[in-house]
Structures are given as C-alpha cells and as structure tokens.
C-alpha angles and dihedrals in degrees: 000000000000115000111222128190116206114192115204088021096148094063129085098280095038097050092051093047094043090055091048094048092047093049090058093065097221104085127075097210124211118187122203115187139143088211093230089141105005138057127223090216090079092060124098116257090241092068120086113227123211118184115219150112128250092229090065105080090196093056090044091053093049090051099053095045107122094000119139098194138010131214104197109203101143113112147127093256110178116103098205094049088051089057090051097047111014095168090062089051093048094049093049101037103031108024090037092050091047092053091050091050094047090050090047091051093051093044093049098240106172104200133043126182113185132189113239136161133244109200098038093052094047100042127207099342132143112278147269092067116216137181095258095059115111113252118246109161117201098196137038089252091061090045091053093052090049089056090050090051090050094051090047090054093045093049091047092051098039104038106023096254118157102226132178126182111204112202104213117207117208104317125205137166145110118329094034099113095120093048125107093211116127102258095044090045091049093050094048089050090052094047090054094045094245124142119255115243119211119195102217131006097304093253093104112117132228139172113230123200126192116235092233090059091049091050092058097051093047090053088055093043092056090062096042127081094213112142131207140034123325128189112228118193143107090272089230127108118229125183117221086242090057090048091054092052091052092046088051088054095047097046098037086223131130102215131181117254120201118193120207136173120296115264124238113255098024119117119238099208130015135146128148144244107228100188096108091053090047092053094045100039109011088252108188114158105205104178116098119222092247094051091045092049091047093052089045093051092049088054094049088051089063090058093057 
C-alpha cells in the first residue's frame, strides 16, 4: 500500500481529498496540518494526523519519514492577504515548500504533487490560460506559487524527483464553510441575510472546478510520473453575474447585491485550457456548475 502525505490535509481541499483517497483502499494517508484553517475532526478515522507547521524543519522531516508520495496543499492562499502581508505569504508558501522538498529529498520520496494556481501566476493575460504562457504574477501570492513551480522543476531535474504542479482554478464544494473563496463566501452571506459585495461590475470571468472532480485527478496524478505544470479547471468561462443567477436558482433566495470598485491585484478575466491535464491524467471534469452549486448548497444547509 502506497503511503501518501497530504500537507494541509485538514483544510477544505485536503479533507475532501483524504476522504476520497481513503475510500479507494490502496493508500495509507498521513495528514500534516497546523489547523490554521482546518480541523482534524473532519478527517476519516483511517487517516493518520500529524500536527505541525511547514516552517519548522524538524516537524517536516518527521512527517515525510517513510512516505512514498506527497500531495502538497498547505499554503497561504488569499491574494488580498498576500498584498497586505507579503512576508507571511512568502514564509508559508516559499520557505515552507522549500523545507518540504528538502525533507523529501533527504528521505527519498519519489513523487510530489503540489497545488499551484493558473491566473495568479500568469497575470492579466488573454484567456484561456495554458501552461506555455509566460509567467507575470500581479500579486505576492502568484509570485510565491511561481517560486514553488520553479523549485519543483529544479528538484525534479537535479535530484530525480517526479514532480507535478497542479494549477487549480476557483474551487468549490462541500466542507468549504471556513473558506473565503467566492462560492463559500456568497453562501455564508446568503445564510446570514447579508448583501453580497461584488468588487467590479460582475462581468469579470472565472473558471470554477468542483472538489469531486479535483479529487479524481489528484488520485490519478499520484500514480503518474508526469512532470511539469498542469491547468485544472472546468475549461468554461463564467462571469460573476452568471454565477449569481445560478446561485439564485439553487438557493431560491432573492438576496441583495452591492457593486463596489475593482480591487488592485485581482484579475478581470481568466479561465483555463485543460488539454494537457486531459492527455496526462485523463482529466475530464463531469460536474456542471449548476449541479456542483446545488450539492454545495445542500451541504451548507446542514451547517446552519
């Protein structure tokens, strides 16, 4: 049985992924998390939990001991927070990732899958975004993920690692109540009766990927030896205003929307070309945005 370490495994993406991997019966899953934005109580009993922080090398070395493959999800992920406090973002995303790769090198880990980002690395470019575009990050968060991808490439070339950077688009799904991502944030505002604030005119475009579709492709990526960066999304553009209409349909609620000025550092239009991931991993996201929003709203209703 392959022993897999999931950093940040107690967070939204991690909990869903760990549950998926554990259900397959062929992975022994270890979770490493400082529980800043996650909670070990949501993990299945079959997963081993280790408390620790990537900035502490002793903790990291303890976590990677005996591991065959790593799924690196732990990160400071908010663009606006990275602009306000770039050092915190750097220490978590760059230094923390470097510590993990160094520990993996010393321990002989053969496979590393890391969560990256597409839009924030590439900047404000004409979509659909793809892996051959030149990086031009417009915020510290994107710069930190570009550093991560560079180190993955360097460690793959220098030390014989097999490394893949999965560039997530906007993720949503069950168990995301604590997240600040757009769908989770909107749902929490609706449940509390507060207006939804849109920064811009609502024509800005994003690509939304359901967590269940992400789980499947990460599972396949663990067992693959494909190297490099891979865009993961639905491959379909959706404006914020279109998202709001679908949310109205799903929730059956007539909520207030307030539009404010665009914020510095945020992209206006991005969605991704997923052909490379389809060729490498058979990536084929099946969940429509309407169905995914419905399943996510049903879960949120259980938290009220």
